[in-house]
Amino acid sequence: MLDTTMTEALAGQLRGNLLTPDVPGYDEARALFNGMFDRKPSMIAQCTGTADVITCVNFARENDLPLTVKGGGHGVAGKAICDDGLVIDLTSMNGVLVDPELKTAQVQAGATLADLDHETQKFGLAVPSGTDSRTGVAGLTLGGGYGHLGRRFGLTVDNLLAADVVTADGSLVRASENDNADLFWALRGGGGNFGVVTSFEFRLHEVGPEILTAQCFHLFDDAREVMQFYRDFLADTPKEIFCVCLVLRVPPMPPFPEEHHGKIAVALVANDSRSEATEENSPLRKLAAFGKPILSVVMPMQFTALQSNFDAGFPKGARYYWKGHYLPDLPDEAIDTLLAQTEPFPGEFTAYGLEAMDGAISEVDPSATAFPHRNTRFGLGIFANWADESRDDEAIAWARRFHEALEPFSTGGSYVNYLAVDAGDKFREAYGANFERLREIKQRHDPQGLFDAHQRLVAK
Ligand SMILES: Cc1cc2nc3c(=O)[nH]c(=O)nc-3n(C[C@H](O)[C@H](O)[C@H](O)COP(=O)(O)OP(=O)(O)OC[C@H]3O[C@@H](n4cnc5c(N)ncnc54)[C@H](O)[C@@H]3O)c2cc1C
């Protein structure tokens, strides 16, 4: 426990609030998206700008305090909050500044995807990002970032032009292709190991504000054929078309037929982001016409609505334990193995999904950024999500079994943003051939391991 002299000394140097356990707002500020974590930091600094961040980094280093950084607080591994240390909470730093002429956006590191889309979509522009609008731009970007526009425009990091970073010695540095190029390389997939990013600069693309979407739900009995169709459909469909294949429970609400509510189903959720796409000319028609769906809709949608389409299925405060693989292809044996792992499907919100990783994502060399998973067709996310603590063991065991069963079909790599809290030294595997370079860069920028607490990617 810190004495009050220390907390007062820090509070006096900040423009933002410093929350301690006895202060209103403390519990709200330490609550993470993943309800499995109940960590109690000594202090939460609600930073209002770079000056506060520098002050906190210096304070933690000088006082040898555990230090973590909270972007959106959405990380599955719950690493944004520590016990008994200092949290740099960036939530209030959520400004987004769009330059519609240059097609760039300056994004403060506490912004969520919803904040980013809100500002960029006003100009019919977008950054490719993730599929849950409450996710923090910071954590998502630092791990790689992929979602509905990935096949067309690549990862979020492939559209990162620069970042401002407070390093372990309290300096503010710019990282881009021309400034601190090694740091810039590491930030594009290497996580929060190298400093506190205070803002990002992204390249924007013309998308929306409406795009053509398809959502087709099939009974689980037909899952084998649906997955085969999904694999073959993507193989000969232009990269402007994105599709995710999700196994999940049918949401208990209209327009889903009542007799199927709560049953396990397989859904194809796709979009054609070309401005000229219509229901008549788009390959999405083929998707909607396939099989015997219980619900099949092709329609234009606001891009921001697509971006928050999955939010309700992942409630804040529920329990999340995730694992993942990258699959170079999806042979029938892999599909059969996936399907055999589905039961007991523990929890109301449990799901698993195949996300397309080809197209623009795979056009980048695996060593060009720290994110190495470029020569692969699918990302597999195993999402054990449930509400009741008494089901922890069952849900975690399901995710582990599932993960193990799919190993023979995997590249061996995994997505750092989907690693559960007990991932241990899986980080080495997650980065494959890029691991050693990350370690060298870590040694240069954070030799004392100030930023190790939240992601022990590169151990001291
Ligand atoms: C429901 C759900 C849906 C998701 N969907 C997708 C998806 O579609 N695509 C995808 O790619 N990922 C997805 N993710 C994973 C997501 O990218 C990660 O959880 C991401 O880390 C969240 O970022 P955050 O800023 O909200 O998290 P936080 O928990 O705040 O941070 C995550 C990690 O990054 C560090 N960090 C945060 N901000 C900074 C900073 N400014 N500087 C340095 N380090 C920092 C933290 O310390 C922590 O270690 C999803 C996660 C959830 C829970």
XYZ file of C-alpha atoms and ligand atoms in Angstrom:
513
model
C 0.000 0.000 0.000
C 1.265 3.502 -0.833
C 1.312 6.203 1.797
C -0.803 9.310 1.308
C 2.227 11.548 0.857
C 3.089 9.666 -2.309
C -0.416 9.699 -3.752
C -0.754 13.394 -2.966
C 2.576 14.076 -4.634
C 1.379 12.403 -7.833
C -2.123 13.908 -7.704
C -0.566 17.375 -7.446
C 1.248 16.922 -10.749
C -1.741 15.719 -12.785
C -4.443 17.580 -14.672
C -6.629 14.450 -14.593
C -8.079 12.786 -11.489
C -6.107 10.356 -9.401
C -8.421 7.688 -8.021
C -7.520 5.710 -4.907
C -9.628 2.889 -3.401
C -11.526 5.248 -1.071
C -12.591 7.643 -3.845
C -15.946 7.510 -5.727
C -15.479 6.251 -9.270
C -12.593 3.927 -8.366
C -14.601 0.702 -8.830
C -16.035 1.861 -12.126
C -12.587 2.818 -13.400
C -10.992 -0.526 -12.493
C -13.832 -2.624 -13.977
C -12.745 -4.449 -17.108
C -14.839 -5.757 -19.990
C -13.892 -9.301 -18.952
C -15.700 -9.900 -15.640
C -13.196 -12.598 -14.615
C -10.842 -9.954 -13.221
C -11.211 -8.078 -9.959
C -7.857 -6.336 -9.619
C -7.287 -3.535 -7.144
C -4.637 -0.994 -8.116
C -3.330 1.494 -5.545
C -3.954 4.402 -7.928
C -5.730 5.013 -11.218
C -4.569 8.131 -13.055
C -7.278 9.353 -15.402
C -4.873 11.086 -17.742
C -6.108 14.008 -19.805
C -3.082 14.304 -22.087
C 0.520 13.423 -22.826
C 1.831 15.480 -19.896
C -0.085 13.310 -17.416
C 1.160 10.153 -19.109
C 4.799 11.298 -18.876
C 4.328 12.183 -15.209
C 2.886 8.720 -14.467
C 5.603 6.837 -16.343
C 8.296 8.761 -14.453
C 6.498 8.289 -11.125
C 6.123 4.521 -11.590
C 9.753 4.111 -12.664
C 11.177 6.257 -9.863
C 9.071 4.528 -7.211
C 9.442 1.017 -8.639
C 5.669 0.567 -8.908
C 3.840 -1.999 -11.027
C 2.450 -0.095 -14.001
C -0.324 -0.948 -16.449
C -2.066 0.971 -19.228
C -5.794 0.950 -19.892
C -6.921 1.796 -23.416
C -10.466 0.542 -23.951
C -10.228 -2.008 -21.105
C -11.444 -4.663 -23.532
C -8.421 -6.961 -23.462
C -9.446 -10.577 -22.921
C -6.419 -11.256 -20.720
C -7.340 -8.382 -18.395
C -3.814 -6.912 -18.452
C -4.922 -3.287 -18.411
C -5.346 -3.218 -14.629
C -2.799 -4.341 -12.035
C -3.001 -5.113 -8.340
C -1.258 -2.685 -5.971
C 0.278 -0.463 -8.618
C -0.435 2.504 -10.846
C -2.844 2.376 -13.792
C -2.509 4.886 -16.602
C -6.152 5.182 -17.644
C -6.455 6.732 -21.105
C -10.258 6.602 -21.302
C -10.678 10.390 -21.282
C -8.158 10.814 -24.098
C -10.609 9.843 -26.826
C -10.321 12.631 -29.380
C -10.360 11.821 -33.107
C -9.302 14.428 -35.667
C -10.076 13.639 -39.304
C -8.429 15.322 -42.276
C -10.862 14.548 -45.109
C -8.512 16.013 -47.735
C -5.445 14.010 -46.778
C -7.637 11.060 -45.728
C -5.891 10.653 -42.396
C -7.049 10.576 -38.779
C -5.213 11.469 -35.572
C -6.652 9.262 -32.848
C -5.970 9.588 -29.144
C -5.207 6.289 -27.460
C -8.330 6.161 -25.265
C -10.716 6.209 -28.231
C -12.921 3.209 -28.917
C -13.728 1.871 -32.367
C -17.140 3.558 -32.007
C -15.433 6.930 -31.426
C -13.213 6.388 -34.457
C -16.046 5.301 -36.768
C -18.284 8.124 -35.564
C -15.793 10.754 -36.674
C -14.516 9.135 -39.871
C -17.909 8.042 -41.186
C -19.116 11.646 -41.243
C -16.792 11.929 -44.258
C -17.523 8.467 -45.695
C -14.091 7.287 -44.539
C -12.928 4.397 -42.379
C -9.926 2.652 -40.843
C -10.096 -1.148 -41.056
C -10.491 -2.268 -37.432
C -12.367 -4.851 -35.340
C -15.918 -6.125 -35.084
C -16.893 -4.879 -31.604
C -17.446 -1.143 -31.384
C -16.561 -0.930 -27.671
C -12.997 -2.195 -28.250
C -10.178 0.247 -27.625
C -8.298 1.448 -30.709
C -5.038 1.163 -28.735
C -5.028 -2.481 -27.659
C -6.542 -3.604 -30.949
C -3.989 -1.735 -33.045
C -0.981 -2.761 -30.983
C -1.895 -6.434 -31.468
C -2.634 -6.134 -35.230
C -6.366 -5.523 -35.600
C -8.694 -7.223 -38.039
C -12.361 -7.129 -38.929
C -14.942 -6.457 -41.626
C -12.572 -4.597 -43.993
C -9.474 -6.758 -43.537
C -9.512 -8.595 -46.847
C -9.799 -5.338 -48.751
C -7.596 -2.923 -46.787
C -5.483 -5.139 -44.530
C -4.930 -5.022 -40.785
C -5.355 -1.919 -38.670
C -1.545 -1.819 -38.370
C -1.191 -1.900 -42.145
C -2.946 1.468 -42.121
C -0.955 2.982 -39.282
C 1.179 5.911 -40.453
C 2.680 6.984 -37.144
C 2.312 6.818 -33.377
C 3.348 9.093 -30.513
C 4.871 7.082 -27.691
C 5.994 7.847 -24.144
C 8.939 5.524 -23.565
C 10.201 4.081 -20.282
C 12.545 7.032 -19.619
C 9.622 9.454 -19.917
C 10.544 10.781 -23.372
C 7.897 11.453 -26.000
C 8.957 10.015 -29.346
C 7.347 9.706 -32.741
C 7.417 6.337 -34.457
C 6.894 6.081 -38.208
C 8.712 4.687 -41.260
C 11.071 7.703 -40.990
C 11.352 8.175 -37.226
C 12.347 5.396 -34.848
C 11.567 2.850 -37.540
C 12.383 -0.134 -35.302
C 9.889 1.037 -32.698
C 7.307 1.612 -35.425
C 7.857 -1.953 -36.656
C 7.404 -3.332 -33.123
C 4.248 -1.338 -32.380
C 2.557 -2.875 -35.415
C 1.611 -6.122 -33.679
C 4.062 -6.295 -30.766
C 1.581 -5.078 -28.146
C 2.075 -2.588 -25.342
C 5.610 -3.653 -24.506
C 7.530 -0.636 -25.691
C 5.889 2.388 -24.115
C 2.564 4.144 -23.768
C 1.112 5.167 -27.108
C -0.690 8.474 -26.657
C -1.956 8.858 -30.223
C -2.090 7.090 -33.552
C -2.183 8.448 -37.084
C -4.092 6.304 -39.581
C -4.642 6.251 -43.338
C -8.368 6.331 -44.183
C -10.288 4.660 -46.999
C -13.535 5.540 -48.703
C -16.183 3.276 -47.179
C -19.845 3.829 -46.372
C -21.715 5.469 -44.811
C -23.861 2.561 -46.149
C -22.429 -0.751 -47.278
C -24.031 -3.900 -48.615
C -24.187 -6.700 -46.046
C -25.394 -10.305 -45.869
C -26.358 -12.273 -42.782
C -27.298 -15.914 -43.297
C -28.085 -18.228 -40.381
C -28.160 -22.010 -40.857
C -29.070 -24.862 -38.529
C -26.091 -26.563 -36.916
C -27.140 -29.828 -38.642
C -26.024 -28.208 -41.909
C -22.772 -26.810 -40.498
C -20.449 -29.115 -42.489
C -21.871 -28.021 -45.841
C -21.989 -24.378 -44.756
C -18.312 -24.376 -43.771
C -17.308 -26.103 -46.997
C -19.292 -23.500 -48.917
C -17.671 -20.696 -46.899
C -14.168 -22.006 -47.675
C -14.870 -22.341 -51.404
C -16.828 -19.085 -51.667
C -13.918 -17.039 -50.296
C -11.402 -18.813 -52.528
C -12.909 -17.316 -55.667
C -14.430 -14.089 -54.400
C -12.730 -10.686 -54.812
C -11.013 -9.266 -51.776
C -13.582 -6.467 -51.494
C -15.901 -9.120 -50.057
C -15.356 -10.089 -46.431
C -17.071 -12.961 -44.649
C -16.863 -14.423 -41.168
C -18.302 -17.839 -40.313
C -19.538 -17.979 -36.724
C -20.942 -20.848 -34.700
C -23.128 -19.344 -31.987
C -26.536 -19.569 -30.335
C -29.469 -18.059 -32.215
C -30.250 -14.745 -30.484
C -33.594 -14.898 -28.639
C -35.189 -12.016 -30.511
C -36.911 -11.171 -33.778
C -36.283 -11.573 -36.680
C -34.948 -15.016 -35.706
C -37.714 -17.664 -35.801
C -38.819 -18.328 -32.214
C -38.506 -22.121 -32.487
C -34.744 -21.712 -33.042
C -33.979 -19.238 -30.246
C -31.005 -20.426 -28.167
C -30.154 -23.305 -30.519
C -26.632 -23.615 -31.917
C -26.436 -22.282 -35.461
C -23.819 -21.350 -38.022
C -23.884 -17.826 -39.399
C -22.190 -16.257 -42.395
C -21.852 -12.513 -41.899
C -20.451 -10.744 -44.940
C -20.124 -7.384 -46.600
C -19.302 -5.988 -50.010
C -17.762 -2.605 -49.269
C -17.532 -1.382 -52.899
C -19.638 1.722 -53.462
C -21.074 0.212 -56.661
C -22.263 -3.006 -54.950
C -25.973 -3.737 -55.155
C -28.152 -6.678 -54.172
C -28.294 -7.597 -57.862
C -24.607 -7.407 -58.829
C -22.824 -8.484 -55.651
C -21.349 -11.968 -54.973
C -23.244 -11.744 -51.675
C -26.253 -13.002 -53.665
C -24.553 -16.379 -53.982
C -24.079 -16.498 -50.237
C -27.729 -15.743 -49.551
C -28.913 -18.340 -52.064
C -26.910 -21.176 -50.526
C -28.557 -24.050 -48.624
C -31.613 -23.831 -46.400
C -31.016 -20.866 -44.102
C -33.394 -20.155 -41.213
C -32.739 -16.477 -41.877
C -31.049 -14.868 -44.856
C -30.876 -11.144 -45.467
C -28.915 -9.124 -48.012
C -29.326 -5.414 -47.442
C -27.507 -2.104 -47.263
C -26.598 -1.128 -43.715
C -24.913 1.824 -42.083
C -21.244 0.918 -41.714
C -21.421 1.988 -38.053
C -24.328 -0.436 -37.516
C -22.280 -3.275 -39.002
C -19.391 -2.336 -36.726
C -21.595 -2.744 -33.628
C -23.616 -5.665 -34.969
C -21.973 -8.228 -32.649
C -21.852 -6.052 -29.504
C -25.035 -7.411 -27.902
C -23.722 -10.974 -28.136
C -20.690 -10.086 -25.986
C -22.025 -8.377 -22.846
C -19.685 -6.293 -20.704
C -18.898 -7.983 -17.396
C -19.516 -11.543 -18.635
C -16.677 -14.067 -18.375
C -14.331 -14.504 -21.346
C -11.613 -17.080 -21.971
C -10.297 -17.104 -25.537
C -7.848 -19.034 -27.612
C -7.025 -19.066 -31.288
C -5.214 -20.617 -34.181
C -4.314 -19.656 -37.713
C -5.328 -22.210 -40.328
C -3.461 -22.193 -43.655
C -6.519 -23.884 -45.177
C -9.728 -25.570 -44.126
C -9.648 -29.198 -45.247
C -12.737 -31.319 -44.576
C -10.892 -33.031 -41.687
C -10.446 -29.654 -39.991
C -14.150 -28.912 -40.413
C -15.060 -32.299 -38.929
C -12.720 -31.678 -35.993
C -14.230 -28.228 -35.392
C -17.739 -29.600 -35.423
C -16.854 -32.489 -33.126
C -15.575 -30.003 -30.514
C -18.709 -27.882 -30.512
C -20.623 -29.614 -27.705
C -21.024 -28.915 -24.801
C -20.806 -25.277 -25.967
C -20.658 -23.958 -22.414
C -22.452 -20.672 -21.829
C -25.054 -18.426 -23.336
C -22.613 -16.330 -25.322
C -20.058 -18.947 -26.316
C -19.050 -18.918 -29.964
C -16.273 -19.831 -32.326
C -15.501 -18.339 -35.652
C -13.427 -18.411 -38.794
C -12.251 -15.026 -40.005
C -10.831 -14.484 -43.485
C -7.115 -13.579 -43.305
C -6.333 -13.633 -47.031
C -6.577 -10.745 -49.492
C -4.773 -7.561 -48.454
C -3.684 -9.057 -45.112
C -1.667 -11.753 -46.849
C -0.163 -9.359 -49.399
C 2.185 -7.990 -46.709
C 5.457 -9.778 -46.000
C 5.413 -11.598 -42.595
C 8.547 -9.704 -41.521
C 7.339 -6.239 -42.635
C 5.559 -5.627 -39.303
C 5.698 -7.421 -35.965
C 2.375 -9.129 -36.787
C 3.634 -12.294 -38.499
C 0.479 -14.206 -39.541
C 0.368 -13.317 -43.214
C 0.472 -16.590 -45.120
C -2.733 -18.029 -43.838
C -6.316 -18.194 -45.023
C -8.264 -18.255 -41.754
C -8.040 -17.045 -38.204
C -9.896 -19.306 -35.784
C -11.212 -17.668 -32.632
C -12.389 -19.952 -29.827
C -14.597 -17.743 -27.697
C -15.652 -19.336 -24.391
C -18.051 -16.694 -23.065
C -20.393 -17.284 -20.132
C -22.071 -15.475 -17.261
C -22.050 -17.759 -14.259
C -18.817 -18.088 -12.254
C -19.729 -21.666 -11.296
C -19.153 -22.648 -14.947
C -15.556 -21.343 -15.061
C -13.895 -24.778 -15.017
C -16.230 -26.234 -17.620
C -15.879 -23.293 -20.013
C -12.094 -23.038 -19.700
C -11.693 -26.799 -20.175
C -13.846 -26.618 -23.332
C -11.695 -23.869 -24.854
C -8.477 -25.735 -24.041
C -9.776 -29.030 -25.476
C -10.981 -27.264 -28.596
C -7.633 -25.544 -29.049
C -5.692 -28.766 -28.610
C -7.866 -30.681 -31.079
C -7.234 -28.108 -33.811
C -3.464 -28.036 -33.362
C -2.758 -30.448 -36.250
C -4.391 -27.988 -38.671
C -2.744 -24.835 -37.308
C 0.316 -22.829 -38.370
C 1.307 -22.959 -34.682
C 0.927 -19.192 -34.332
C -1.799 -17.396 -32.474
C -3.213 -13.883 -32.192
C -1.777 -12.008 -29.232
C -5.084 -10.151 -28.792
C -6.960 -13.432 -28.309
C -4.552 -14.986 -25.814
C -6.091 -15.795 -22.450
C -4.471 -14.706 -19.213
C -2.700 -18.053 -18.712
C -1.022 -17.984 -22.121
C 2.425 -17.982 -20.441
C 5.249 -18.304 -22.939
C 2.829 -18.775 -25.846
C 4.015 -15.290 -26.816
C 7.123 -16.795 -28.377
C 4.910 -19.001 -30.558
C 2.546 -16.142 -31.272
C 5.347 -14.154 -32.903
C 7.266 -16.953 -34.581
C 10.189 -15.641 -36.625
C 9.575 -12.047 -35.475
C 10.095 -12.847 -31.792
C 13.852 -12.295 -31.622
C 13.674 -8.898 -33.319
C 10.939 -7.867 -30.879
C 13.138 -8.917 -28.017
C 16.036 -6.807 -29.266
C 13.797 -3.750 -29.664
C 12.393 -4.310 -26.189
C 15.927 -4.367 -24.778
C 16.672 -1.033 -26.431
C 13.491 0.787 -25.430
C 12.577 -0.775 -22.073
C 15.645 -2.506 -20.612
C 14.248 -2.402 -17.065
C 10.937 -3.999 -18.092
C 8.706 -1.138 -16.906
C 6.020 -2.213 -19.383
C 6.294 -5.928 -18.685
C 3.417 -6.111 -16.223
C 0.640 -6.008 -18.747
C 2.138 -8.194 -21.451
C 5.165 -10.292 -20.676
C 5.799 -10.689 -24.379
C 9.521 -10.265 -24.162
C 10.750 -11.364 -20.781
C 13.725 -9.672 -19.182
C -15.861 -8.823 -27.524
C -14.512 -8.652 -28.168
C -14.423 -8.566 -29.545
C -13.174 -8.433 -30.156
N -13.122 -8.366 -31.528
C -11.921 -8.193 -32.132
C -11.839 -8.065 -33.538
O -12.833 -8.112 -34.252
N -10.611 -7.889 -34.101
C -9.470 -7.832 -33.348
O -8.391 -7.665 -33.919
N -9.521 -7.962 -32.013
C -10.716 -8.148 -31.395
N -10.773 -8.274 -30.034
C -9.520 -8.306 -29.281
C -9.076 -6.887 -28.976
O -8.345 -6.416 -30.068
C -8.179 -6.877 -27.760
O -8.930 -7.325 -26.691
C -7.567 -5.495 -27.498
O -6.416 -5.666 -26.738
C -8.497 -4.557 -26.797
O -7.930 -3.280 -26.722
P -8.310 -2.281 -25.531
O -7.517 -1.046 -25.697
O -9.779 -2.178 -25.411
O -7.837 -3.155 -24.306
P -7.051 -2.889 -22.950
O -7.518 -4.004 -22.064
O -7.190 -1.512 -22.459
O -5.555 -3.142 -23.384
C -5.104 -4.359 -23.921
C -3.574 -4.424 -23.783
O -2.972 -3.337 -24.499
C -2.243 -2.493 -23.604
N -2.491 -1.095 -23.980
C -3.708 -0.501 -24.106
N -3.568 0.777 -24.499
C -2.242 0.998 -24.626
C -1.473 2.124 -25.013
N -2.050 3.266 -25.350
N -0.132 2.013 -25.028
C 0.462 0.842 -24.692
N -0.213 -0.269 -24.315
C -1.555 -0.188 -24.289
C -2.809 -2.795 -22.245
O -1.922 -2.496 -21.227
C -3.134 -4.273 -22.345
O -1.991 -5.044 -22.139
C -12.008 -8.391 -29.379
C -12.099 -8.471 -27.988
C -13.335 -8.596 -27.386
C -13.405 -8.725 -25.899
